[in-house]
XYZ file of C-alpha atoms in Angstrom:
590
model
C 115.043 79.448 110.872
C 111.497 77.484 110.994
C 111.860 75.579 107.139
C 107.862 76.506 106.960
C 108.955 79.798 106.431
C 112.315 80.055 104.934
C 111.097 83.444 103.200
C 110.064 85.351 106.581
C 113.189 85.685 109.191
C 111.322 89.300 110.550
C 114.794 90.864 112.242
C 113.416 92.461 115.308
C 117.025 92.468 116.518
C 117.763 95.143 114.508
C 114.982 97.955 115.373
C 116.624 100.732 117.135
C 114.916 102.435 120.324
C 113.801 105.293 117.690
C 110.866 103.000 116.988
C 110.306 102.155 120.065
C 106.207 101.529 121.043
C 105.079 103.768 123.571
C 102.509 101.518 125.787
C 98.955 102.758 125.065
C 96.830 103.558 128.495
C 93.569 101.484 128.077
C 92.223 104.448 130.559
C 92.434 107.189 128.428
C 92.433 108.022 124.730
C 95.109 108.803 122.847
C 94.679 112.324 121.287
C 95.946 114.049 117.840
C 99.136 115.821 117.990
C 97.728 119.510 117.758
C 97.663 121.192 114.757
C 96.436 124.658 113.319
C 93.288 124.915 111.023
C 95.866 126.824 109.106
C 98.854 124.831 108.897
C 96.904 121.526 107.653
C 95.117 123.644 105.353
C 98.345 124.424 103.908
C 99.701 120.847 104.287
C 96.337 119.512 102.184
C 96.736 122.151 99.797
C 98.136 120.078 96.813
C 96.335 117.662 97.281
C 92.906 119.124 97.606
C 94.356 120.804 93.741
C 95.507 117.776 92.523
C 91.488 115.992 91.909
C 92.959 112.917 89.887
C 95.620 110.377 90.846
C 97.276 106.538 90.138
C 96.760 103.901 92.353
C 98.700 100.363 92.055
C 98.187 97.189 93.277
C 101.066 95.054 92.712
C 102.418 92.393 94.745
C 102.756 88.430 94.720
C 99.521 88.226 94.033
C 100.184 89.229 90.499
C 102.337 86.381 89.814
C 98.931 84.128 90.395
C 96.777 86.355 88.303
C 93.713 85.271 90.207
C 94.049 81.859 89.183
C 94.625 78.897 91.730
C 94.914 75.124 90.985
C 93.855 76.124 87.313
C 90.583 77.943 88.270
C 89.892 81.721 88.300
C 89.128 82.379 91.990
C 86.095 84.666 93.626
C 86.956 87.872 94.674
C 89.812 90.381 94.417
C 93.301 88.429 92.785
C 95.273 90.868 95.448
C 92.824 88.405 98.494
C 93.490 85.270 96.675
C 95.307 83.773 99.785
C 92.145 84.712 101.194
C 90.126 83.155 98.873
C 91.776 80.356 97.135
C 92.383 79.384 101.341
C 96.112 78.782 100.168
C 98.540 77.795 103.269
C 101.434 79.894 104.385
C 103.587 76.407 102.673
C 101.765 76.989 99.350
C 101.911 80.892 99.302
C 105.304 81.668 100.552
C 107.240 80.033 97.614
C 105.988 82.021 94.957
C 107.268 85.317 95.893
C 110.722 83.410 94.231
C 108.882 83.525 90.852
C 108.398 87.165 91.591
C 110.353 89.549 88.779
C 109.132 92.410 87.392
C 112.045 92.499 84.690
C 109.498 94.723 82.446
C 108.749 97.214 85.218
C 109.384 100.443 83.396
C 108.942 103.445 86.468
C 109.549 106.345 83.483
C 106.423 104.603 81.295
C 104.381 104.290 84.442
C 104.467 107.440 85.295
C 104.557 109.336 82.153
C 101.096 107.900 81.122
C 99.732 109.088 84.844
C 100.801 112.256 83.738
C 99.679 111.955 80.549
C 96.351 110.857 81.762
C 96.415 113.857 83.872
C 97.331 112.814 87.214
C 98.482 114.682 89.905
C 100.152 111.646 92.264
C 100.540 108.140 92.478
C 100.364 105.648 95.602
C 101.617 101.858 95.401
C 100.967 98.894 97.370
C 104.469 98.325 99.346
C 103.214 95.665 101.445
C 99.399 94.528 100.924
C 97.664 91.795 103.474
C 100.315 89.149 102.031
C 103.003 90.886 103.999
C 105.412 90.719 100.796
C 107.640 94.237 100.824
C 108.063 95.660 97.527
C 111.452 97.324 98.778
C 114.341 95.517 100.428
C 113.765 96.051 104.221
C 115.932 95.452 106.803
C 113.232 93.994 108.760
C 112.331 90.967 107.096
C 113.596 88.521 104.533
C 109.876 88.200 102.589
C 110.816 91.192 100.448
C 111.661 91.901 96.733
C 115.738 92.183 97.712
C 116.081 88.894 99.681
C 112.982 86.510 98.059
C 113.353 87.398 94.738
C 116.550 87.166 92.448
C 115.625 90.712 91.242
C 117.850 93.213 92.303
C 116.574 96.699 91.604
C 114.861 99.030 93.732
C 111.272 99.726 92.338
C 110.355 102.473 94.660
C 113.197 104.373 94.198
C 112.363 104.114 90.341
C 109.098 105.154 90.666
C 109.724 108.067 93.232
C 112.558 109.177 90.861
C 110.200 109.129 88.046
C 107.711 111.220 90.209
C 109.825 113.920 90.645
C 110.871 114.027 87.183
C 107.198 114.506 85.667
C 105.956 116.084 88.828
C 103.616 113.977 90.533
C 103.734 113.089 94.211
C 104.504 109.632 95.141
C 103.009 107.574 97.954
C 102.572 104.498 99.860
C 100.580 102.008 100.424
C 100.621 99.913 103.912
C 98.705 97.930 105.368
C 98.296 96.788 108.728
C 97.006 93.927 108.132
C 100.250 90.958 107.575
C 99.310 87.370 106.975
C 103.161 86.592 106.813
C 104.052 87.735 109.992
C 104.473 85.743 112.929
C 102.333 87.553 115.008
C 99.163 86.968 112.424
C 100.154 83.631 111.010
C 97.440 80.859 110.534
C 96.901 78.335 108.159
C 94.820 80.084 106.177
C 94.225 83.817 105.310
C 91.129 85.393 107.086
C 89.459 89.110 107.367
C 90.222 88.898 110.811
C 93.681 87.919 111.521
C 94.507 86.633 114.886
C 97.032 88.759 117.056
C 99.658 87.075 119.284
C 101.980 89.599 119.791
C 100.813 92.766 119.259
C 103.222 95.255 121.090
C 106.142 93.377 118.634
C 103.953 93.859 115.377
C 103.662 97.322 116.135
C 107.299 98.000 116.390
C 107.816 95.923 113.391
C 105.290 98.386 111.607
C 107.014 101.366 112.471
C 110.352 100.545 111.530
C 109.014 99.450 108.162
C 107.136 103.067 107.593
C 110.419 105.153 109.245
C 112.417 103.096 106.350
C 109.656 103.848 103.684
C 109.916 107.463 104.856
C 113.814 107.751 104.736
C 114.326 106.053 101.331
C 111.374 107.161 99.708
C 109.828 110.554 101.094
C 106.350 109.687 100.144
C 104.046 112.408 99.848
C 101.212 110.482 101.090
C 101.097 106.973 103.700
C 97.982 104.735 102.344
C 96.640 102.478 105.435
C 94.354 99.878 104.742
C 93.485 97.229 106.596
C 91.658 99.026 109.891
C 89.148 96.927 110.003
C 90.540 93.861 112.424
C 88.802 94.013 116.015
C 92.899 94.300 117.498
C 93.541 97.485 115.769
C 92.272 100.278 118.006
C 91.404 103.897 117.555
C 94.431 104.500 119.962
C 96.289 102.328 117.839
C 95.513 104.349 114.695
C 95.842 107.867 116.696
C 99.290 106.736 117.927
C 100.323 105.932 114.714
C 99.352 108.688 113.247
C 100.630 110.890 115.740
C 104.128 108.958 114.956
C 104.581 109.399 111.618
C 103.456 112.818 111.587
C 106.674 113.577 113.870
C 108.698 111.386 111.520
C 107.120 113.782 108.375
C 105.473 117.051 109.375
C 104.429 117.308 105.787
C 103.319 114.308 104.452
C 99.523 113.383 103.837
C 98.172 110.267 105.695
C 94.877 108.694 105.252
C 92.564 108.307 107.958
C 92.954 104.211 107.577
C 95.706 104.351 109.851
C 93.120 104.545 112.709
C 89.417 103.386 112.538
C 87.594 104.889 108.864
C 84.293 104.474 110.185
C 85.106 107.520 112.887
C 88.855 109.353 111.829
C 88.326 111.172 109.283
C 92.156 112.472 109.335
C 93.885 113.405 107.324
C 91.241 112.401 104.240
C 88.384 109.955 103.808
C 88.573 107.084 101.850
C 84.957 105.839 100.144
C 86.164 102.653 98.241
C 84.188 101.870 95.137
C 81.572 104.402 96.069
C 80.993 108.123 95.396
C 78.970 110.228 97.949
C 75.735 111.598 97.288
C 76.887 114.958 98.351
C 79.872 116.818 99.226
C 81.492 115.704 102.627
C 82.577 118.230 105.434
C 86.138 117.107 105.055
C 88.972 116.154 102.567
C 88.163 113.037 101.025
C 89.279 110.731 97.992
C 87.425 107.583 96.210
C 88.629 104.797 94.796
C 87.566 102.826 92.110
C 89.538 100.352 89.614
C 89.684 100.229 85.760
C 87.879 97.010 85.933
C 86.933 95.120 88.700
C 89.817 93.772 90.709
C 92.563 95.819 91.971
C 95.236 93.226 91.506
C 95.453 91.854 88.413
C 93.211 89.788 87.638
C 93.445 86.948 84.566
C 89.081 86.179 84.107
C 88.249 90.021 84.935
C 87.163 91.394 81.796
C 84.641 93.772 83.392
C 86.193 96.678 81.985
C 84.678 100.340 82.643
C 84.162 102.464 79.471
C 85.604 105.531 79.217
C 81.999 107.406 79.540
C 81.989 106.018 82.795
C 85.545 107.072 83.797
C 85.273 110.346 83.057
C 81.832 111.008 84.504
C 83.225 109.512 87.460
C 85.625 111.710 87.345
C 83.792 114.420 86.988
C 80.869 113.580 89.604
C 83.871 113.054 92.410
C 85.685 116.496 91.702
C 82.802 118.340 91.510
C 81.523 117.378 95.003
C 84.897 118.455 96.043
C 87.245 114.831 95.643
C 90.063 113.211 94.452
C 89.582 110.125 92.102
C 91.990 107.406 92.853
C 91.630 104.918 90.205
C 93.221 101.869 90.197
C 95.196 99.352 87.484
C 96.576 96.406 88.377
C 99.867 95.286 86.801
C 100.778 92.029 84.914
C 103.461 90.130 87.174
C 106.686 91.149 84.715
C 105.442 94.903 85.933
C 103.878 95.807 82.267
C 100.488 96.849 81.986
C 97.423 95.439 80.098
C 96.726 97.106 77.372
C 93.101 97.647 78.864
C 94.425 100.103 81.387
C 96.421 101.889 79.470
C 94.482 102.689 76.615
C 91.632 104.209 79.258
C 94.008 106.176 80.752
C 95.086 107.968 78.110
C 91.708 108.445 76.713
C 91.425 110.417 80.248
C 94.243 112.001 79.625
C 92.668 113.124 76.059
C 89.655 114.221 77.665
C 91.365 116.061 80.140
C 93.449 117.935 78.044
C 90.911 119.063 75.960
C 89.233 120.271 79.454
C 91.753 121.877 81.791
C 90.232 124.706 83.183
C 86.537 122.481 83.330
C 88.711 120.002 85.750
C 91.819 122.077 87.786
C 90.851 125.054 89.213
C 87.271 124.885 90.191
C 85.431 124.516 93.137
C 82.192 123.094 94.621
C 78.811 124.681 94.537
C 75.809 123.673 96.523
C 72.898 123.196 94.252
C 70.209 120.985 94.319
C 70.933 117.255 92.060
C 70.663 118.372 88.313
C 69.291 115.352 86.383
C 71.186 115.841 83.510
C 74.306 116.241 85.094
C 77.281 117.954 86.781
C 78.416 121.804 87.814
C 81.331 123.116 89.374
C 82.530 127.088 89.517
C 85.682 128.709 88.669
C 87.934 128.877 91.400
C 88.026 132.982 90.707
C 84.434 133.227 90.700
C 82.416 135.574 93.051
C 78.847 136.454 93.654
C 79.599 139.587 91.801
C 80.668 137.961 88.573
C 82.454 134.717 87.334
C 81.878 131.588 85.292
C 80.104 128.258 85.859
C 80.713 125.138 84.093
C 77.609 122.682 83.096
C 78.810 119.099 82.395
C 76.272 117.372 80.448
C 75.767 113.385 80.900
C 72.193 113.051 79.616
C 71.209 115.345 77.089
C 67.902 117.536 78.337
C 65.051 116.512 76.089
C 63.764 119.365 73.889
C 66.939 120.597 73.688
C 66.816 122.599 76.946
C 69.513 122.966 79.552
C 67.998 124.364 83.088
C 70.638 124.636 86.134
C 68.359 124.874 88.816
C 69.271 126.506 92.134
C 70.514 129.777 90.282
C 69.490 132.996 89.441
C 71.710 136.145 88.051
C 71.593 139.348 87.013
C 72.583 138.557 83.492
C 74.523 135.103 82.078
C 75.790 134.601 78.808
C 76.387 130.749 77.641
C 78.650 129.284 75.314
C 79.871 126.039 74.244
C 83.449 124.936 75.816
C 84.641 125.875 72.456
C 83.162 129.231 72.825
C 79.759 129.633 70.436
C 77.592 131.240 71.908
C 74.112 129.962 73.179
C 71.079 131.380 73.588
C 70.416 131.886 77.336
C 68.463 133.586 80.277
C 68.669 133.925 83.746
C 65.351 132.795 84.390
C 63.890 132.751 88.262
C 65.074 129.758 90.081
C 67.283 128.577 87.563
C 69.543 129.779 84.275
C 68.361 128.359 80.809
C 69.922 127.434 78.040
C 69.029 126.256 74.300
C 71.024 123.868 73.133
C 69.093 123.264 69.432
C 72.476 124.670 67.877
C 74.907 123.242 70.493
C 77.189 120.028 69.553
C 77.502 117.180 71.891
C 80.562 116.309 72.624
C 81.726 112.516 73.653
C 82.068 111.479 77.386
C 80.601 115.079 78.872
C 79.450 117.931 76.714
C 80.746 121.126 78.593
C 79.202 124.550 78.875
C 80.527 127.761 80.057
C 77.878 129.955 81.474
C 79.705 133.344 82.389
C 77.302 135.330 85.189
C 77.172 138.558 87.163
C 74.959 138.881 90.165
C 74.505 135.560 91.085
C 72.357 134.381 93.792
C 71.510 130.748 94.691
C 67.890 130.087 94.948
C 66.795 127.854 98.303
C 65.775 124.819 96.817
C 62.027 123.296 98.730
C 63.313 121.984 102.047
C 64.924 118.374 101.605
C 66.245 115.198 103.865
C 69.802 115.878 105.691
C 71.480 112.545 104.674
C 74.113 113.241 106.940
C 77.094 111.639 104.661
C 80.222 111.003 106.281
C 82.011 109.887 103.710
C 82.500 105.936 104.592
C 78.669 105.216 103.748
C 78.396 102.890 100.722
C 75.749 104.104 98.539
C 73.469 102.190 95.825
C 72.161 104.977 93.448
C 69.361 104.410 91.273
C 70.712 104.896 87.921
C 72.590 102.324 88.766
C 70.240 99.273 89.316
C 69.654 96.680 87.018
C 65.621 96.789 86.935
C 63.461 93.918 86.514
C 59.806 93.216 85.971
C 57.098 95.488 83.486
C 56.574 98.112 85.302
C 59.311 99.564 87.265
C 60.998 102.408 85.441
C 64.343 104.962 86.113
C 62.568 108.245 86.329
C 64.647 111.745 85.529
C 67.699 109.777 85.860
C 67.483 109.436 89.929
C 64.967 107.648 91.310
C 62.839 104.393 90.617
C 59.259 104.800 89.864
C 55.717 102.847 88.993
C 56.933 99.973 91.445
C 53.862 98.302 92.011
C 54.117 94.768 90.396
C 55.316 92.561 93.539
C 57.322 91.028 91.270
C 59.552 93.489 89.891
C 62.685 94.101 91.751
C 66.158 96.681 91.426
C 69.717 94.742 92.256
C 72.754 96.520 92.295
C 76.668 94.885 92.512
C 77.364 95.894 96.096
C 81.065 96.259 96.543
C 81.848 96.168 100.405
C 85.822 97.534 100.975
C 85.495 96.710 104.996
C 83.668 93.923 107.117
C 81.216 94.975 109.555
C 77.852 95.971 110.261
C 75.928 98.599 108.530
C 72.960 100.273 109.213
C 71.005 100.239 105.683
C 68.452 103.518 105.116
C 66.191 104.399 101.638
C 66.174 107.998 100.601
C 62.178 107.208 99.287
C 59.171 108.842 98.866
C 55.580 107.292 99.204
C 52.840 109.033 99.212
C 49.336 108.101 101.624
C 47.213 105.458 100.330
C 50.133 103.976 98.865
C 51.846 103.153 101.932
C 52.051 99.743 104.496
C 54.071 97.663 101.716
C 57.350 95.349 103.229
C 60.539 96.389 101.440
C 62.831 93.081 101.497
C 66.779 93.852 100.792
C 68.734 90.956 100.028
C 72.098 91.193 100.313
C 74.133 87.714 99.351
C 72.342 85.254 102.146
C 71.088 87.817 104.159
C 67.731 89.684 104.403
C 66.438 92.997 105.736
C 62.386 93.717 106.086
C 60.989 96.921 107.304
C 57.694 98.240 106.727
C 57.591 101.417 104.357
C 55.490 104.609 106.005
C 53.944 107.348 103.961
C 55.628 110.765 103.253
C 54.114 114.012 102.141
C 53.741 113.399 98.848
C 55.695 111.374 96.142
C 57.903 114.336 95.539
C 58.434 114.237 99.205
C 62.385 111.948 99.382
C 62.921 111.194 103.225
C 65.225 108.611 104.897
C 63.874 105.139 106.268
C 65.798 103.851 109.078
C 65.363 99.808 108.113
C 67.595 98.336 110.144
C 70.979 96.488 110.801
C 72.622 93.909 108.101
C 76.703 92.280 108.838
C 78.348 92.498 105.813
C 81.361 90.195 106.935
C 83.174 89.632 103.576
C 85.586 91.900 101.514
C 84.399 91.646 97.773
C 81.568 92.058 95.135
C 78.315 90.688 96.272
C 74.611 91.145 94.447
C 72.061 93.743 96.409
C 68.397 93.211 95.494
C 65.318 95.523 96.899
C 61.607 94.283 96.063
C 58.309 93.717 97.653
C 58.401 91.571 101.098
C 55.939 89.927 102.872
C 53.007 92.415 102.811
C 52.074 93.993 99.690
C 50.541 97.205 99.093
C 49.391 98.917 96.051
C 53.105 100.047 95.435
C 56.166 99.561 97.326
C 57.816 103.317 97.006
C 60.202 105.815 94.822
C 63.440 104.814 95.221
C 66.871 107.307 95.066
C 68.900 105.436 97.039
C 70.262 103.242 99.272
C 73.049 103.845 101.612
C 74.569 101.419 103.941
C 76.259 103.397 107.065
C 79.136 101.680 109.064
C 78.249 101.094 112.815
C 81.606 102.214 114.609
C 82.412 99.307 116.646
């Protein structure tokens, strides 16, 4: 065995002909395995009920806690190969300090549960190509590198089962640890030498991870590297469905920016909308997904919940994300937001399980959803309240009934009417409530109202999106207007910047849902995203209620990782520069 990497040793001599590749056509695509509207219906079902789950990063990685020659290093801890540009020499050896001796699977789990989780999924082998199960396929796993000698996944799936969650697994396809992929140091794009024998390495890692482990769901990550084809992904796909009729796979397995099987995937972003599909976001307690040493950019629990909320009501799952100390305990950070979920959940069942998505226009002061009984006939809405209506006056606009009655989650009653256009509500005697104050508004005859004709955005569900309640504004004049768009922008030197967090590499297509209205228009906007700019020139609309998209152009957003978005005046400069909603940043499929 090559000394450089004693760890490694990947056994291809014992993959059986049941994992055989089959040789991909170059002529032809390769095409789903058929399957009934019906049948995946049925197959999605608990998931599509489940709305909340656990996702944990956890690898070598944590044993370095971000930190590399005694400085904290940029980006995700779980890309610090990456990052710190640490050689295969320097890597490889710590996966022998590996040992999570304090890995408790029942605790794990039984705060996911408690938090009010529905699943789990784990990282069993991230980019660093370290197994987190003892494979028969390779020596750079927890059974052979490590001196630890239980069997984590079977822990945590046993734990599953016994609190009821489903368990699944994380894969990806990228491996800078195996031979086909190896360089000196860690890039986005990993080389590919021998693809046909990576393949077959990959699928006799997932048929083990499906016979020990029966995950309910396969994570893929990692689609993004120019040798990793839609056929690829499709025959993969088509694989393991054969291998598990039942389980869930995520449409990372092939290309995200066009499979959208068997769920989406938005990473650190929330559509504007509900999508057209199934479709799950991810988002950490913090910042990084592996744990991370400096990152003390914690999320408050306001946040978390209203995340949670915004996600499930548009018809989601929220994935959200701790990272583990090495010894497999968990900061206290993560677990005291979790179970502040889980508090606010509990207090909330029938608000979060059970409802379903309703098509109204954006309500600026928050969130609704419908009972999962409910009919046009009769049936109950629920009003989550982020920003508390000033005067004291709740209007959910889209919506008019018959008759409603309102009360408070607790049950008081409200005063209320079903008013045309919308149903109203005094809140003068309500209580707000911490996180999300909840209403029930119980309704018979309900009809939704056609809201003024507005822009198709179109969402697919990969788009990153910069909303504007959440820029950081600067300058004297520029202000966040109803809680959704940017207004008075007409000092050239105020500007909105937003954290950008960019889960792929690629190129985007950026577009502003705006407004501007004539006599106003013929400013540059100028987006500046890390080194890179972006001018176009902004045309009038209707009016400046009038929100349509503005096709600016291309940018190449080639890193993984956080970096800073800022939107102000560019070279020409009007009277004002426009209303701003949003920004969204569209993948070009390759």
């Amino acid at each position: 065995m090559n000394q450089r990497f004693k760890f490694m040793n990947i056994k291809h001599t014992f993959l059986s002909l049941a994992v055989a590749v089959a040789t991909l056509s170059s002529s032809h695509a390769v095409e789903v395995t058929p399957e009934s509207d019906e049948a995946f219906e049925a197959r999605m079902q608990w998931f599509n009920d489940a709305q909340f789950g656990l996702f944990i990063h956890y690898g070598v990685y944590s044993t370095l806690g971000g930190e590399w020659q005694g400085e904290s290093i940029r980006g995700y801890a779980e890309w610090i190969q990456r990052w710190g540009k640490i050689t295969p020499e320097e890597y490889i050896p710590f996966a022998a300090t590996f040992n999570p001796e304090k890995l408790d699977a029942d605790l794990w789990v039984k705060t996911a549960k408690e938090a009010g989780m529905k699943y789990m999924v784990i990282t069993t082998k991230h980019h660093e190509g370290f197994c987190l199960w003892d494979s028969a396929y390779t020596e750079y796993d927890l059974g052979e590198a490590t001196a630890f000698d239980r069997d984590i996944l079977a822990e945590l799936k046993a734990a599953c089962d016994k609190y009821g969650l489903k368990f699944g697994t994380y894969y990806s396809i990228i491996d800078w640890h195996h031979p086909s992929q190896i360089t000196e140091k860690a890039h986005n794009q990993t080389p590919m030498n021998d693809k046909e024998g990576y393949v077959t390495y990959m699928k006799a890692q997932l048929k083990e991870l499906i016979d020990n482990y029966d995950p309910a769901i396969m994570w893929f990550d990692g689609d993004w590297v120019k040798w990793w084809t839609m056929d690829d992904g499709v025959d993969l796909y088509n694989y393991l469905r054969e291998l598990s009729p039942d389980m869930i796979i995520n449409n990372r397995v092939a290309k995200r920016k066009t499979f959208k099987k068997d769920y989406g995937t938005p990473e650190n972003s929330t559509p504007g909308a509900a999508l057209d599909h199934f479709w799950e976001a991810c988002w950490t307690v913090n910042h990084s997904w592996g744990y991370k040493e400096s990152d003390t950019k914690w999320k408050d629990i306001d946040t978390l919940v209203q995340k949670q909320i915004d996600i499930n009501t548009k018809g989601g799952n929220l994935l959200l994300n701790i990272g583990p100390y090495a010894d497999g305990s968990w900061p206290q950070g993560s677990t005291d937001l979790l179970l502040q979920m889980g508090a606010w959940n509990a207090a909330h069942q029938d608000a979060v399980w059970g409802t379903k998505y309703i098509d109204l226009p954006q309500q600026n002061w928050g969130k609704v959803s419908q009972s999962e009984a409910s009919t046009p006939e009769q049936g109950e809405i629920f009003a989550y309240i982020f920003n508390w209506p000033k005067g004291g006056a709740l209007e959910v606009n889209g919506l008019q009934a018959e008759s409603i009655e309102a009360f408070s989650y607790a049950g008081a009653p409200l005063p209320s009417s079903a008013g045309k256009g919308a149903l109203k509500i005094d809140l003068s005697e309500a209580i707000q409530t911490p996180q999300a104050t909840v209403l029930r508004i119980k309704y018979s005859g309900l009809q939704q109202v056609k809201a003024a004709p507005s822009v198709d955005l179109g969402l697919k569900g990969d788009e990153l999106m910069l909303q504007a309640s959440g820029a950081k504004l600067k300058g004297g004049t520029l202000q966040l207007q109803d809680n959704s768009y940017i207004g008075f922008w007409t000092d050239p030197k105020d500007s909105a910047s937003w954290t950008l967090n960019v889960p792929a590499p690629g190129t985007y297509a950026v577009k502003y849902l705006y407004s501007c209205a004539k006599g106003y228009d013929g400013s540059d906007v100028l987006l500046k995203v890390g080194k890179q700019s972006l001018s176009a020139k902004v045309p009038a609309t209707k009016k400046w209620e009038d929100f349509q998209l503005l096709e600016a152009g291309t940018i190449n957003l080639n890193q993984v990782g956080t970096v800073e978005a800022t939107v102000g005046f560019g070279e020409n400069k009007g009277k004002a520069l426009f209303n701003l909603k949003a920004i969204i940043f569209e993948p070009i499929s390759e």
